[in-house]
Amino acid sequence: MSRAALRLSLLLLAALGHASAGTEHDQEHGGEDPPHSQEKDRDQWGVDYPDCAGTAQSPINIDTTKTIFSPQLRPIQLSGYSLPANEKLKLRNNGHTVLLELPESLAITGGYAQQYRAMQLHLHWGSPSGPGSEHTVNGRRFAVEIHVVHYNTKYDSFKEAMVHSDGLAVLGAFLEVGPRENPYYQEIIQHLYKIQREGEAVLVPGFNIAGLLPANLKFYFHYNGSLTTPPCYQTVKWTVFNQTMLLSRDQMSTLVKTLKNDDNKPLQNNYRLAQDLHGRRVLASFQTTFFLAKHVPSGRDGSDAEDNSSSSFHAGDVLAVLFGLLFAITALSFLVYIYKHRSRNARLDLLTKSKVIYTAATAENTA
Ligand SMILES: *[C@@H]1O[C@H](CO)[C@@H](O)[C@H](O)[C@H]1NC(C)=O
Ligand SMILES: *[C@@H]1O[C@H](CO)[C@@H](O)[C@H](O)[C@H]1NC(C)=O
Ligand SMILES: *[C@@H]1O[C@H](CO)[C@@H](O)[C@H](O)[C@H]1NC(C)=O
Ligand SMILES: [Zn+2]
C-alpha cells in the first residue's frame, strides 16, 4: 500500500465530508439584508459620523481561506473576570442592545501587546426567523454575537482611548442554539423582562463573566477595525473567537423577543452588515484549513495547530477524520498481516535449515 494512494483516499474522504457539511451551512445563512427600517439609518451614518464611511470598518466577513496563520498570536488571557454575587452590575436596555456595565477590575492581560481594561459587554442578535451576528465566517451568520469592549490602560478613560488608534480591544464570540440552558447567559437573560423598554436598567448580581466567552481562548481571528455603531471610530483591535457557545432554544427565544427599541417595536436584527476589507489583513492564531492544508497549494507554512476538539470543527471534518482513521487502521492491519505471514514463513525456513544442520551433525557424529 503506497503512501500516495493512502493520501489520495484520505483526501477523497475529506472532500466527501466537506460536501455533506456544506448543506448544513446553507441552512444557517441569514438573509443578506435585515428586513428592518434600522438598516436605512445605517446607510446614513456616514453623513453625521464620517468614520462610518471609512476604509477600516467593522464588522467584516472572515474568509478562512484568506486568513494568515500567525503562530505569534498567543492565547487571550483574562483576569478579574470572576465576580462575587455581592458585586452588583448594571444591566441596561439602551434601545439598540442589552448592555452590561463592567467594573474596571476586569482586564485582558495576555494575547495583546498591551493591557486593556473592560468597560461593558453587549449582544447582537437577529429575529425569530433569522440569525443576527455582526461578523460572518465564510459568509455564514451566527445566531448571536457577544462583544466585550475594553480600552487600553495607557489612557485614563474609555472616552480618551476610543479616539486613539491603539485605544480599544473588543473580544467577539458567536452563540448558536444547543440542547442545554447556558447558566452564564441565564444570569443576563433572566432579567430581560425587567428592562423591556428603552432606557430601563436593573442591577444584577456578579458572576463569572468569563463564562460568557468560549472555554478555548487560543483559537481566534484578529484584525484592525472599528466600532460597529456611530461614531464608528477605527480604533478597535478585534479578536473574534473560533469556538462558539450554545444557548437553549428558550434562552434564544427570550433574548430575541423580550426587548423593545426606541420606537417601542421589538428590538431585533441589531447588527450591521459586513464592511469592505479594503485590503486589510485578517490573522488567525491557528491553521484554518485543518489537515487538508498540507495538500492545498497555499504558499504558507507552519506547524499543525493542536486540535483540542472544540466545537469549531464541523461534523463533516469529524466524519472525514473518522473515515481516514478507519482506512489507515485497515491498511495497517493488512501490513501487519503480511509482515506476520512473512516472518512465520521465515521461521519455518529457519526450522528446516536447523533440522538440516542437526541431521548433518548427527551424520557427522556417527561417521
Ligand atoms: C493593525 O495596525 C497596527 C498599527 O497600524 C499595525 O502595526 C498592525 O500590523 C495591524 N494589524 C494587522 C492585523 O494588520
Ligand atoms: C473555525 O475554524 C474552522 C476551520 O478553519 C472554520 O471552518 C469555521 O468556520 C470557524 N468557525 C468560526 C466560528 O470561526
Ligand atoms: C484542552 O483544553 C483544556 C482547557 O482548555 C486543557 O485543560 C487541556 O489540557 C487541553 N487538552 C489538550 C489535549 O490539549
Ligand atoms: Zn457590538
Coordinates of C-alpha atoms and ligand atoms in Angstrom, one line a residue:
M1 CA 0.0 0.0 0.0
S2 CA 1.8 3.2 -1.2
R3 CA 1.8 6.4 0.8
A4 CA 0.5 8.3 -2.2
A5 CA -2.6 6.0 -2.5
L6 CA -3.3 6.4 1.2
R7 CA -3.1 10.2 0.9
L8 CA -5.3 10.3 -2.1
S9 CA -8.0 8.2 -0.3
L10 CA -7.8 10.5 2.7
L11 CA -8.3 13.5 0.5
L12 CA -11.3 11.9 -1.2
L13 CA -12.9 11.1 2.0
A14 CA -12.3 14.5 3.4
A15 CA -13.8 16.1 0.3
L16 CA -16.9 14.0 0.8
G17 CA -17.2 15.1 4.4
H18 CA -16.9 18.7 3.4
A19 CA -19.5 18.4 0.7
S20 CA -22.1 17.0 3.2
A21 CA -21.2 19.7 5.7
G22 CA -21.9 22.4 3.1
T23 CA -25.6 21.7 3.1
E24 CA -25.8 22.3 6.9
H25 CA -24.1 25.7 6.5
D26 CA -26.6 26.8 4.0
Q27 CA -29.5 26.5 6.4
E28 CA -27.6 28.9 8.7
H29 CA -27.3 31.6 6.1
G30 CA -29.4 34.6 7.1
G31 CA -30.9 36.9 4.5
E32 CA -28.3 39.4 3.4
D33 CA -30.4 42.3 4.3
P34 CA -32.3 42.6 7.6
P35 CA -35.9 43.5 6.8
H36 CA -36.0 46.4 9.3
S37 CA -36.1 50.1 8.9
Q38 CA -33.0 50.4 11.1
E39 CA -31.0 49.3 8.1
K40 CA -32.0 52.6 6.3
D41 CA -30.5 54.6 9.2
R42 CA -27.3 52.6 8.9
D43 CA -26.8 53.9 5.3
Q44 CA -27.0 57.4 6.6
W45 CA -24.5 57.0 9.5
G46 CA -21.6 58.4 7.3
V47 CA -23.4 61.7 7.0
D48 CA -23.2 62.6 10.7
Y49 CA -20.2 60.4 11.5
P50 CA -17.6 60.5 8.7
D51 CA -15.7 57.5 10.2
C52 CA -18.7 55.2 9.4
A53 CA -17.8 55.7 5.8
G54 CA -14.1 54.9 6.3
T55 CA -11.9 52.1 5.0
A56 CA -11.3 50.1 8.2
Q57 CA -14.8 49.5 9.3
S58 CA -16.4 46.6 11.2
P59 CA -17.9 44.0 11.1
I60 CA -16.3 42.0 8.3
N61 CA -16.8 38.6 6.7
I62 CA -13.9 36.4 7.7
D63 CA -12.9 34.2 4.8
T64 CA -10.9 31.4 6.3
T65 CA -9.2 30.6 3.0
K66 CA -7.6 34.1 3.1
T67 CA -6.7 34.5 6.8
I68 CA -3.0 34.5 7.6
F69 CA -1.8 31.9 10.1
S70 CA 0.2 33.8 12.8
P71 CA 1.8 31.5 15.4
Q72 CA 2.9 34.5 17.4
L73 CA -0.7 35.2 18.4
R74 CA -0.8 33.9 21.9
P75 CA -3.9 32.8 23.8
I76 CA -6.1 35.6 25.2
Q77 CA -5.7 35.8 29.0
L78 CA -8.4 37.4 31.2
S79 CA -8.0 38.5 34.8
G80 CA -10.5 39.6 37.4
Y81 CA -13.4 38.2 35.3
S82 CA -14.9 36.1 38.1
L83 CA -17.1 38.5 40.2
P84 CA -18.8 37.7 43.6
A85 CA -22.6 37.8 43.7
N86 CA -22.5 40.8 46.1
E87 CA -20.9 43.0 43.5
K88 CA -23.9 44.4 41.6
L89 CA -23.7 45.2 37.9
K90 CA -25.9 47.5 35.9
L91 CA -27.8 45.8 33.0
R92 CA -29.4 48.3 30.6
N93 CA -31.6 48.4 27.5
N94 CA -30.3 51.3 25.6
G95 CA -32.7 50.9 22.7
H96 CA -30.0 49.3 20.5
T97 CA -28.9 46.4 22.6
V98 CA -28.7 45.0 26.1
L99 CA -25.6 46.2 27.8
L100 CA -23.9 45.0 31.0
E101 CA -21.5 47.6 32.6
L102 CA -18.3 46.0 33.8
P103 CA -16.1 47.1 36.7
E104 CA -12.5 48.2 35.9
S105 CA -11.0 45.2 37.7
L106 CA -11.6 43.1 34.6
A107 CA -8.7 43.1 32.1
I108 CA -7.1 41.4 29.2
T109 CA -3.6 40.5 30.4
G110 CA -2.4 38.3 27.6
G111 CA -2.7 37.9 23.8
Y112 CA -2.4 41.6 23.1
A113 CA 0.8 43.6 23.1
Q114 CA -0.7 45.9 25.7
Q115 CA -3.1 45.7 28.6
Y116 CA -6.8 46.6 28.2
R117 CA -9.5 47.2 30.9
A118 CA -13.0 46.1 30.4
M119 CA -15.8 48.7 30.0
Q120 CA -19.0 46.9 29.0
L121 CA -20.4 44.0 27.1
H122 CA -23.4 43.7 24.9
L123 CA -25.1 41.4 22.3
H124 CA -26.2 41.5 18.7
W125 CA -29.0 39.2 17.6
G126 CA -31.5 38.5 14.8
S127 CA -35.2 37.7 14.9
P128 CA -37.3 34.6 15.4
S129 CA -36.8 34.0 11.7
G130 CA -33.1 34.6 11.2
P131 CA -29.6 34.9 12.8
G132 CA -28.0 38.2 13.8
S133 CA -24.3 38.1 14.4
E134 CA -22.3 41.0 13.1
H135 CA -19.2 39.2 11.9
T136 CA -19.7 36.3 9.5
V137 CA -17.4 33.4 8.8
N138 CA -17.2 32.2 5.2
G139 CA -20.5 34.0 4.6
R140 CA -22.2 32.3 7.5
R141 CA -24.1 34.4 10.0
F142 CA -24.4 33.0 13.5
A143 CA -27.5 33.4 15.8
V144 CA -25.9 35.8 18.3
E145 CA -22.6 37.7 18.8
I146 CA -21.2 39.0 22.1
H147 CA -18.9 41.9 22.3
V148 CA -16.8 42.6 25.4
V149 CA -15.4 46.1 25.0
H150 CA -12.0 47.1 26.5
Y151 CA -9.8 50.2 26.5
N152 CA -6.0 50.5 26.6
T153 CA -4.8 51.1 30.2
K154 CA -2.4 53.7 29.0
Y155 CA -5.4 56.0 28.6
D156 CA -7.3 57.4 31.6
S157 CA -10.8 56.7 30.3
F158 CA -12.7 54.9 27.6
K159 CA -13.6 58.3 26.1
E160 CA -10.0 59.3 25.7
A161 CA -8.9 55.8 24.5
M162 CA -11.5 55.5 21.8
V163 CA -10.1 58.3 19.6
H164 CA -6.5 56.7 19.6
S165 CA -5.5 54.1 17.0
D166 CA -4.4 51.7 19.8
G167 CA -7.3 52.6 22.1
L168 CA -9.7 49.8 22.0
A169 CA -9.8 46.0 22.1
V170 CA -13.1 44.1 21.6
L171 CA -13.5 40.4 22.2
G172 CA -16.2 38.9 20.0
A173 CA -17.7 35.4 20.1
F174 CA -20.7 33.6 18.4
L175 CA -23.6 31.8 20.0
E176 CA -25.7 29.1 18.5
V177 CA -28.7 27.0 19.6
G178 CA -27.8 23.9 21.6
P179 CA -29.5 21.3 23.8
R180 CA -29.0 22.8 27.2
E181 CA -29.6 26.0 29.1
N182 CA -26.4 28.1 29.4
P183 CA -26.1 29.1 33.1
Y184 CA -23.8 32.1 32.5
Y185 CA -26.1 33.7 29.9
Q186 CA -29.0 32.9 32.1
E187 CA -27.5 35.5 34.6
I188 CA -28.4 38.1 31.9
I189 CA -31.4 36.6 30.2
Q190 CA -33.5 36.0 33.4
H191 CA -33.5 39.8 34.0
L192 CA -34.5 40.9 30.5
Y193 CA -38.3 41.1 31.3
K194 CA -37.5 43.9 33.8
I195 CA -35.9 46.2 31.1
Q196 CA -38.2 45.7 28.2
R197 CA -38.4 49.4 27.4
E198 CA -35.6 51.7 26.1
G199 CA -33.6 53.3 29.0
E200 CA -34.7 50.8 31.6
A201 CA -31.9 49.3 33.8
V202 CA -31.6 46.8 36.6
L203 CA -28.8 45.8 39.0
V204 CA -27.8 42.1 38.7
P205 CA -25.5 40.0 40.9
G206 CA -22.0 39.5 39.8
F207 CA -21.0 36.1 38.3
N208 CA -18.1 34.6 36.3
I209 CA -18.1 36.9 33.2
A210 CA -15.5 34.6 31.5
G211 CA -18.3 32.0 31.3
L212 CA -19.9 34.3 28.6
L213 CA -16.8 33.6 26.4
P214 CA -15.6 30.3 24.9
A215 CA -13.6 28.0 27.1
N216 CA -10.9 27.9 24.4
L217 CA -9.3 31.3 24.0
K218 CA -6.4 30.0 21.9
F219 CA -8.2 29.9 18.5
Y220 CA -9.2 33.3 17.2
F221 CA -9.1 35.8 14.3
H222 CA -7.5 39.2 14.6
Y223 CA -7.8 42.3 12.6
N224 CA -7.9 46.1 12.8
G225 CA -11.4 47.6 12.6
S226 CA -13.9 49.9 14.2
L227 CA -16.9 50.3 16.5
T228 CA -19.9 48.9 14.6
T229 CA -22.2 51.7 15.7
P230 CA -21.7 55.5 15.5
P231 CA -19.2 57.2 15.9
C232 CA -17.6 54.1 14.2
Y233 CA -14.1 55.1 15.3
Q234 CA -11.5 53.0 13.6
T235 CA -9.6 52.3 16.8
V236 CA -10.5 48.7 17.6
K237 CA -8.2 45.7 17.6
W238 CA -10.7 42.9 17.1
T239 CA -10.5 39.4 18.4
V240 CA -13.1 37.0 17.1
F241 CA -13.0 33.6 18.6
N242 CA -13.3 30.4 16.6
Q243 CA -15.1 28.4 19.2
T244 CA -18.8 29.1 19.5
M245 CA -21.1 28.9 22.6
L246 CA -24.5 27.5 23.0
L247 CA -27.9 28.8 24.3
S248 CA -31.0 26.7 24.7
R249 CA -33.9 27.3 22.3
D250 CA -35.9 29.0 25.1
Q251 CA -33.0 31.3 26.0
M252 CA -32.5 32.3 22.4
S253 CA -36.2 33.0 22.0
T254 CA -36.3 35.1 25.2
L255 CA -33.3 37.1 24.1
V256 CA -34.8 37.8 20.6
K257 CA -38.4 38.6 21.7
T258 CA -38.2 40.5 25.0
L259 CA -36.7 43.9 24.4
K260 CA -38.2 46.9 22.7
N261 CA -36.4 49.7 20.8
D262 CA -36.8 53.4 20.9
D263 CA -39.9 53.1 18.7
N264 CA -41.4 50.6 21.2
K265 CA -41.1 48.0 18.4
P266 CA -39.3 44.6 19.0
L267 CA -35.6 45.2 19.3
Q268 CA -34.3 42.8 16.7
N269 CA -31.7 42.5 13.9
N270 CA -29.4 44.9 15.7
Y271 CA -26.5 44.0 13.6
R272 CA -24.5 45.9 11.0
L273 CA -23.7 44.2 7.7
A274 CA -20.2 43.2 6.7
Q275 CA -18.0 46.1 5.6
D276 CA -15.4 46.1 2.8
L277 CA -11.9 44.9 3.9
H278 CA -10.2 47.5 1.7
G279 CA -7.1 45.3 1.6
R280 CA -6.9 44.8 5.4
R281 CA -5.2 41.5 6.6
V282 CA -7.1 39.1 8.9
L283 CA -4.8 37.0 11.0
A284 CA -5.6 33.6 12.5
S285 CA -3.9 32.2 15.6
F286 CA -4.4 28.7 14.2
Q287 CA -4.2 26.9 10.8
T288 CA -7.7 27.4 9.4
T289 CA -7.5 24.7 6.8
F290 CA -7.1 21.8 9.2
F291 CA -5.3 18.7 7.8
L292 CA -6.2 19.4 4.2
A293 CA -3.9 22.4 4.4
K294 CA -0.9 20.3 3.6
H295 CA -2.2 19.3 0.2
V296 CA -3.7 22.5 -1.0
P297 CA -1.1 24.7 -2.6
S298 CA -1.3 27.8 -0.4
G299 CA 2.3 29.1 -0.3
R300 CA 2.0 29.3 3.5
D301 CA 3.7 27.1 6.0
G302 CA 3.8 26.4 9.7
S303 CA 3.3 23.7 12.3
D304 CA 0.0 21.9 12.9
A305 CA -2.4 23.6 15.3
E306 CA -3.2 21.4 18.3
D307 CA -6.8 20.2 17.9
N308 CA -8.4 20.4 21.3
S309 CA -11.8 19.1 20.0
S310 CA -13.5 22.5 20.3
S311 CA -17.0 22.8 18.8
S312 CA -15.4 24.8 15.9
F313 CA -14.8 21.8 13.7
H314 CA -17.8 20.7 11.8
A315 CA -19.4 17.3 11.5
G316 CA -18.0 16.9 8.0
D317 CA -14.5 17.3 9.3
V318 CA -15.0 14.8 12.0
L319 CA -16.5 12.3 9.6
A320 CA -13.6 12.8 7.2
V321 CA -11.1 12.2 10.0
L322 CA -13.0 9.1 11.2
F323 CA -13.1 7.6 7.7
G324 CA -9.4 8.5 7.3
L325 CA -8.6 6.7 10.5
L326 CA -10.6 3.7 9.6
F327 CA -8.8 3.5 6.3
A328 CA -5.4 3.9 8.0
I329 CA -6.3 1.1 10.5
T330 CA -7.4 -1.2 7.7
A331 CA -4.2 -0.5 5.8
L332 CA -2.1 -1.0 8.9
S333 CA -3.7 -4.4 9.8
F334 CA -3.2 -5.5 6.3
L335 CA 0.5 -4.6 6.5
V336 CA 0.8 -6.3 9.9
Y337 CA -0.9 -9.4 8.4
I338 CA 1.6 -9.6 5.6
Y339 CA 4.5 -9.0 7.9
K340 CA 3.3 -11.8 10.3
H341 CA 2.8 -14.1 7.4
R342 CA 6.3 -13.4 6.1
S343 CA 8.0 -13.9 9.4
R344 CA 6.2 -17.2 10.0
N345 CA 7.5 -18.4 6.7
A346 CA 10.9 -17.2 7.6
R347 CA 10.7 -19.1 10.9
L348 CA 9.7 -22.2 9.1
D349 CA 12.7 -21.8 6.8
L350 CA 14.9 -21.4 9.8
L351 CA 13.4 -24.6 11.4
T352 CA 14.0 -26.7 8.3
K353 CA 17.5 -25.3 8.0
S354 CA 18.4 -26.1 11.6
K355 CA 17.0 -29.6 11.1
V356 CA 19.3 -30.0 8.2
I357 CA 22.2 -28.8 10.3
Y358 CA 21.1 -31.1 13.1
T359 CA 20.9 -34.1 10.8
A360 CA 24.2 -33.2 9.3
A361 CA 25.7 -33.0 12.7
T362 CA 24.4 -36.5 13.7
A363 CA 25.6 -37.8 10.5
E364 CA 29.0 -36.4 11.4
N365 CA 28.9 -38.0 14.8
T366 CA 28.0 -41.4 13.5
A367 CA 30.7 -41.0 11.0
Ligands
LIG1 C1 -3.0 46.9 12.9 O1 -2.5 48.2 12.9 C2 -1.2 48.3 13.5 C3 -0.8 49.8 13.6 O2 -1.1 50.4 12.5 C4 -0.2 47.5 12.7 O3 1.1 47.5 13.3 C5 -0.7 46.0 12.6 O4 0.2 45.3 11.8 C6 -2.1 46.0 12.1 N1 -2.6 44.6 12.3 C7 -3.0 43.9 11.2 C8 -3.5 42.5 11.5 O5 -2.9 44.3 10.1
LIG2 C1 -13.4 27.9 12.9 O1 -12.4 27.5 12.0 C2 -12.8 26.5 11.1 C3 -11.5 26.0 10.4 O2 -11.0 26.9 9.6 C4 -13.8 27.0 10.2 O3 -14.2 26.1 9.3 C5 -15.0 27.5 11.0 O4 -16.0 28.1 10.1 C6 -14.6 28.5 12.0 N1 -15.7 28.9 12.9 C7 -15.8 30.1 13.5 C8 -17.0 30.3 14.3 O5 -14.9 30.9 13.4
LIG3 C1 -7.7 21.1 26.1 O1 -8.1 22.3 26.7 C2 -8.2 22.3 28.1 C3 -8.7 23.6 28.6 O2 -9.0 24.5 27.5 C4 -6.9 21.9 28.8 O3 -7.1 21.8 30.2 C5 -6.5 20.5 28.2 O4 -5.2 20.2 28.7 C6 -6.4 20.6 26.7 N1 -6.1 19.3 26.2 C7 -5.2 19.1 25.2 C8 -5.1 17.7 24.7 O5 -4.6 20.0 24.7
ZN4 ZN -21.2 45.4 19.3

